[in-house]
PDB file of C-alpha atoms and ligand atoms in Angstrom:
ATOM      1  CA  MET A1052       7.141 -16.203  17.863  1.00 66.00           C
ATOM      2  CA  SER A1053       7.007 -18.082  14.562  1.00 92.00           C
ATOM      3  CA  CYS A1054       4.446 -15.992  12.680  1.00 98.00           C
ATOM      4  CA  LEU A1055       5.905 -14.097   9.716  1.00 98.00           C
ATOM      5  CA  PHE A1056       3.484 -11.190   9.967  1.00 98.00           C
ATOM      6  CA  CYS A1057       3.929 -10.879  13.754  1.00 98.00           C
ATOM      7  CA  LYS A1058       7.670 -10.564  13.003  1.00 98.00           C
ATOM      8  CA  ILE A1059       6.955  -7.856  10.435  1.00 98.00           C
ATOM      9  CA  ILE A1060       4.826  -5.971  12.969  1.00 98.00           C
ATOM     10  CA  ALA A1061       7.645  -6.296  15.527  1.00 97.00           C
ATOM     11  CA  GLY A1062      10.146  -4.941  12.984  1.00 97.00           C
ATOM     12  CA  GLU A1063      12.167  -8.158  13.008  1.00 97.00           C
ATOM     13  CA  ILE A1064      11.571  -8.579   9.271  1.00 98.00           C
ATOM     14  CA  PRO A1065      11.670  -5.476   7.042  1.00 98.00           C
ATOM     15  CA  SER A1066       8.569  -4.303   5.198  1.00 98.00           C
ATOM     16  CA  ALA A1067       7.489  -1.355   3.078  1.00 98.00           C
ATOM     17  CA  LYS A1068       5.050   0.370   5.455  1.00 98.00           C
ATOM     18  CA  VAL A1069       2.053   2.129   3.934  1.00 98.00           C
ATOM     19  CA  TYR A1070       0.031   2.884   7.087  1.00 98.00           C
ATOM     20  CA  GLU A1071      -0.046   2.081  10.775  1.00 98.00           C
ATOM     21  CA  ASP A1072      -2.060   2.882  13.864  1.00 98.00           C
ATOM     22  CA  GLU A1073      -2.555   1.440  17.315  1.00 98.00           C
ATOM     23  CA  LYS A1074      -4.297  -1.711  16.068  1.00 98.00           C
ATOM     24  CA  VAL A1075      -3.370  -1.995  12.395  1.00 99.00           C
ATOM     25  CA  TYR A1076      -0.299  -2.286  10.184  1.00 98.00           C
ATOM     26  CA  ALA A1077      -0.269  -2.100   6.365  1.00 98.00           C
ATOM     27  CA  PHE A1078       2.610  -2.818   4.007  1.00 98.00           C
ATOM     28  CA  LYS A1079       3.325  -3.585   0.368  1.00 98.00           C
ATOM     29  CA  ASP A1080       2.985  -7.182  -0.731  1.00 98.00           C
ATOM     30  CA  ILE A1081       6.397  -8.585  -1.679  1.00 98.00           C
ATOM     31  CA  ASN A1082       4.921 -10.289  -4.774  1.00 98.00           C
ATOM     32  CA  PRO A1083       2.366  -7.789  -6.130  1.00 98.00           C
ATOM     33  CA  GLN A1084      -0.564  -9.105  -8.165  1.00 97.00           C
ATOM     34  CA  ALA A1085      -1.655  -5.627  -9.301  1.00 97.00           C
ATOM     35  CA  PRO A1086       0.021  -2.198  -9.647  1.00 98.00           C
ATOM     36  CA  ILE A1087      -1.039  -1.508  -6.048  1.00 98.00           C
ATOM     37  CA  HIS A1088      -1.050  -4.508  -3.701  1.00 98.00           C
ATOM     38  CA  VAL A1089      -1.045  -3.801   0.024  1.00 98.00           C
ATOM     39  CA  LEU A1090      -1.615  -6.166   2.945  1.00 98.00           C
ATOM     40  CA  VAL A1091      -3.616  -4.742   5.849  1.00 99.00           C
ATOM     41  CA  ILE A1092      -3.282  -6.712   9.076  1.00 99.00           C
ATOM     42  CA  PRO A1093      -4.336  -6.450  12.704  1.00 98.00           C
ATOM     43  CA  ARG A1094      -1.477  -6.168  15.190  1.00 98.00           C
ATOM     44  CA  GLU A1095      -3.318  -8.804  17.196  1.00 98.00           C
ATOM     45  CA  HIS A1096      -2.490 -12.306  15.959  1.00 98.00           C
ATOM     46  CA  ILE A1097      -5.680 -13.842  14.538  1.00 98.00           C
ATOM     47  CA  GLU A1098      -5.153 -16.910  12.380  1.00 98.00           C
ATOM     48  CA  SER A1099      -7.734 -16.194   9.683  1.00 98.00           C
ATOM     49  CA  ALA A1100     -11.216 -14.812   9.022  1.00 98.00           C
ATOM     50  CA  ASP A1101     -12.466 -18.170  10.265  1.00 98.00           C
ATOM     51  CA  CYS A1102     -11.124 -17.311  13.742  1.00 98.00           C
ATOM     52  CA  VAL A1103     -12.878 -13.959  14.184  1.00 98.00           C
ATOM     53  CA  ASN A1104     -15.023 -13.828  17.324  1.00 98.00           C
ATOM     54  CA  ALA A1105     -16.542 -11.391  19.805  1.00 98.00           C
ATOM     55  CA  GLU A1106     -13.210 -11.078  21.646  1.00 98.00           C
ATOM     56  CA  ASN A1107     -11.029 -10.131  18.676  1.00 98.00           C
ATOM     57  CA  SER A1108     -13.487  -8.478  16.272  1.00 98.00           C
ATOM     58  CA  VAL A1109     -12.467  -5.007  17.494  1.00 98.00           C
ATOM     59  CA  SER A1110      -9.140  -5.600  15.713  1.00 98.00           C
ATOM     60  CA  VAL A1111     -10.989  -6.591  12.557  1.00 98.00           C
ATOM     61  CA  SER A1112     -13.189  -3.501  12.605  1.00 98.00           C
ATOM     62  CA  ALA A1113     -10.028  -1.415  13.079  1.00 98.00           C
ATOM     63  CA  VAL A1114      -8.645  -3.002   9.912  1.00 98.00           C
ATOM     64  CA  PHE A1115     -11.792  -2.019   8.016  1.00 98.00           C
ATOM     65  CA  GLU A1116     -11.587   1.523   9.382  1.00 98.00           C
ATOM     66  CA  ALA A1117      -7.985   1.641   8.152  1.00 98.00           C
ATOM     67  CA  ILE A1118      -8.661   0.335   4.636  1.00 98.00           C
ATOM     68  CA  PRO A1119     -10.125   3.618   3.265  1.00 98.00           C
ATOM     69  CA  LYS A1120      -7.085   5.456   4.662  1.00 98.00           C
ATOM     70  CA  VAL A1121      -4.765   2.937   3.006  1.00 98.00           C
ATOM     71  CA  ALA A1122      -6.671   3.291  -0.257  1.00 98.00           C
ATOM     72  CA  ALA A1123      -6.459   7.096  -0.118  1.00 98.00           C
ATOM     73  CA  ALA A1124      -2.736   6.953   0.700  1.00 97.00           C
ATOM     74  CA  CYS A1125      -2.229   4.730  -2.351  1.00 98.00           C
ATOM     75  CA  GLY A1126      -4.310   6.922  -4.687  1.00 98.00           C
ATOM     76  CA  LEU A1127      -7.007   4.292  -5.255  1.00 98.00           C
ATOM     77  CA  GLU A1128      -9.762   6.848  -5.897  1.00 97.00           C
ATOM     78  CA  ASN A1129     -11.201   4.793  -8.775  1.00 97.00           C
ATOM     79  CA  GLY A1130     -11.879   1.703  -6.650  1.00 98.00           C
ATOM     80  CA  TYR A1131     -10.105  -1.404  -5.459  1.00 98.00           C
ATOM     81  CA  ARG A1132     -10.645  -4.978  -4.299  1.00 98.00           C
ATOM     82  CA  VAL A1133     -10.325  -6.379  -0.759  1.00 98.00           C
ATOM     83  CA  ILE A1134      -9.618 -10.097  -0.439  1.00 98.00           C
ATOM     84  CA  THR A1135      -8.860 -12.439   2.430  1.00 98.00           C
ATOM     85  CA  ASN A1136      -7.884 -16.056   1.801  1.00 98.00           C
ATOM     86  CA  VAL A1137      -8.882 -18.691   4.374  1.00 98.00           C
ATOM     87  CA  GLY A1138      -7.307 -22.092   4.924  1.00 98.00           C
ATOM     88  CA  GLU A1139      -6.299 -24.783   2.466  1.00 98.00           C
ATOM     89  CA  ASP A1140      -8.980 -24.314  -0.194  1.00 97.00           C
ATOM     90  CA  GLY A1141      -8.653 -20.544   0.082  1.00 98.00           C
ATOM     91  CA  CYS A1142      -4.872 -20.853  -0.557  1.00 98.00           C
ATOM     92  CA  GLN A1143      -3.973 -18.974   2.639  1.00 98.00           C
ATOM     93  CA  SER A1144      -0.175 -19.151   2.884  1.00 98.00           C
ATOM     94  CA  VAL A1145       0.395 -16.926   5.944  1.00 98.00           C
ATOM     95  CA  LYS A1146      -1.634 -17.858   9.010  1.00 98.00           C
ATOM     96  CA  HIS A1147      -2.096 -14.318  10.309  1.00 98.00           C
ATOM     97  CA  LEU A1148      -5.311 -12.626   9.191  1.00 98.00           C
ATOM     98  CA  HIS A1149      -4.568 -10.249   6.332  1.00 98.00           C
ATOM     99  CA  PHE A1150      -6.607  -8.353   3.793  1.00 98.00           C
ATOM    100  CA  HIS A1151      -5.183  -7.886   0.316  1.00 98.00           C
ATOM    101  CA  VAL A1152      -5.988  -4.435  -1.087  1.00 98.00           C
ATOM    102  CA  LEU A1153      -5.553  -4.558  -4.844  1.00 98.00           C
ATOM    103  CA  GLY A1154      -5.960  -1.817  -7.412  1.00 98.00           C
ATOM    104  CA  GLY A1155      -4.310   0.625  -9.734  1.00 98.00           C
ATOM    105  CA  LYS A1156      -5.936  -0.947 -12.795  1.00 97.00           C
ATOM    106  CA  LYS A1157      -9.278  -2.425 -13.870  1.00 97.00           C
ATOM    107  CA  LEU A1158      -9.233  -5.792 -12.113  1.00 96.00           C
ATOM    108  CA  PRO A1159     -10.533  -9.025 -13.711  1.00 95.00           C
ATOM    109  CA  GLU A1160     -14.210  -9.766 -13.034  1.00 94.00           C
ATOM    110  CA  ASN A1161     -13.520 -13.409 -12.298  1.00 92.00           C
ATOM    111  CA  MET A1162     -12.754 -14.093  -8.628  1.00 83.00           C
ATOM    112  CA  GLY A1163     -12.213 -17.817  -8.791  1.00 76.00           C
TER     113      GLY A1163
HETATM  114  P1  LIG B1086      -2.038 -15.405   1.276  1.00 75.43           P
HETATM  115  O1  LIG B1086      -1.591 -16.293   0.172  1.00 75.43           O
HETATM  116  O2  LIG B1086      -3.434 -14.883   1.153  1.00 75.43           O
HETATM  117  O3  LIG B1086      -1.779 -16.040   2.637  1.00 75.43           O
HETATM  118  O4  LIG B1086      -1.143 -14.098   1.169  1.00 75.43           O
HETATM  119  C1  LIG B1086       0.118 -13.986   1.713  1.00 75.43           C
HETATM  120  C2  LIG B1086       0.782 -12.849   1.010  1.00 75.43           C
HETATM  121  O5  LIG B1086       1.926 -12.463   1.757  1.00 75.43           O
HETATM  122  C3  LIG B1086       1.269 -13.189  -0.406  1.00 75.43           C
HETATM  123  O6  LIG B1086       0.618 -12.331  -1.338  1.00 75.43           O
HETATM  124  C4  LIG B1086       2.776 -12.951  -0.331  1.00 75.43           C
HETATM  125  O7  LIG B1086       3.300 -12.375  -1.509  1.00 75.43           O
HETATM  126  C5  LIG B1086       2.891 -12.011   0.859  1.00 75.43           C
HETATM  127  N1  LIG B1086       4.157 -12.035   1.563  1.00 75.43           N
HETATM  128  C6  LIG B1086       4.842 -13.128   1.990  1.00 75.43           C
HETATM  129  N2  LIG B1086       5.954 -12.755   2.644  1.00 75.43           N
HETATM  130  C7  LIG B1086       5.974 -11.397   2.618  1.00 75.43           C
HETATM  131  C8  LIG B1086       6.872 -10.402   3.110  1.00 75.43           C
HETATM  132  N3  LIG B1086       7.991 -10.725   3.784  1.00 75.43           N
HETATM  133  N4  LIG B1086       6.585  -9.098   2.887  1.00 75.43           N
HETATM  134  C9  LIG B1086       5.476  -8.751   2.204  1.00 75.43           C
HETATM  135  N5  LIG B1086       4.581  -9.633   1.733  1.00 75.43           N
HETATM  136  C10 LIG B1086       4.830 -10.928   1.922  1.00 75.43           C
HETATM  137 ZN1  LIG B1087       0.891 -13.389  13.667  1.00 75.43          ZN
END
């Protein structure tokens, strides 16, 4: 298994866990871009949002069910931003679908 985030899910690489359930794992980003920066990922390996289909979308909906719980656990009651980068132009560096949850301050309006 060569995927970094699959290794984190398997516990082979340490991470700062924020939340987990049967289908989802969430942990602090190692290089935070905001006071709160958590990555929410499906346990199922899906390469990116461009690879979501009828067979794996149950894992994606589980991620979106988990995000409000992650936000509450992190005290993001004033709002937050959810981002997923896709492929080369999207600057996706880890090829395991992940959603950045950013908050803890008023975020910039510009998104690229
Ligand atoms: P992306 O650029 O959208 O693919 O996001 C990948 C994210 O993973 C970046 O924000 C990195 O800081 C983060 N990251 C890389 N390695 C680790 C790690 N071992 N633990 C936590 N976050 C990581
Ligand atoms: Zn993976």
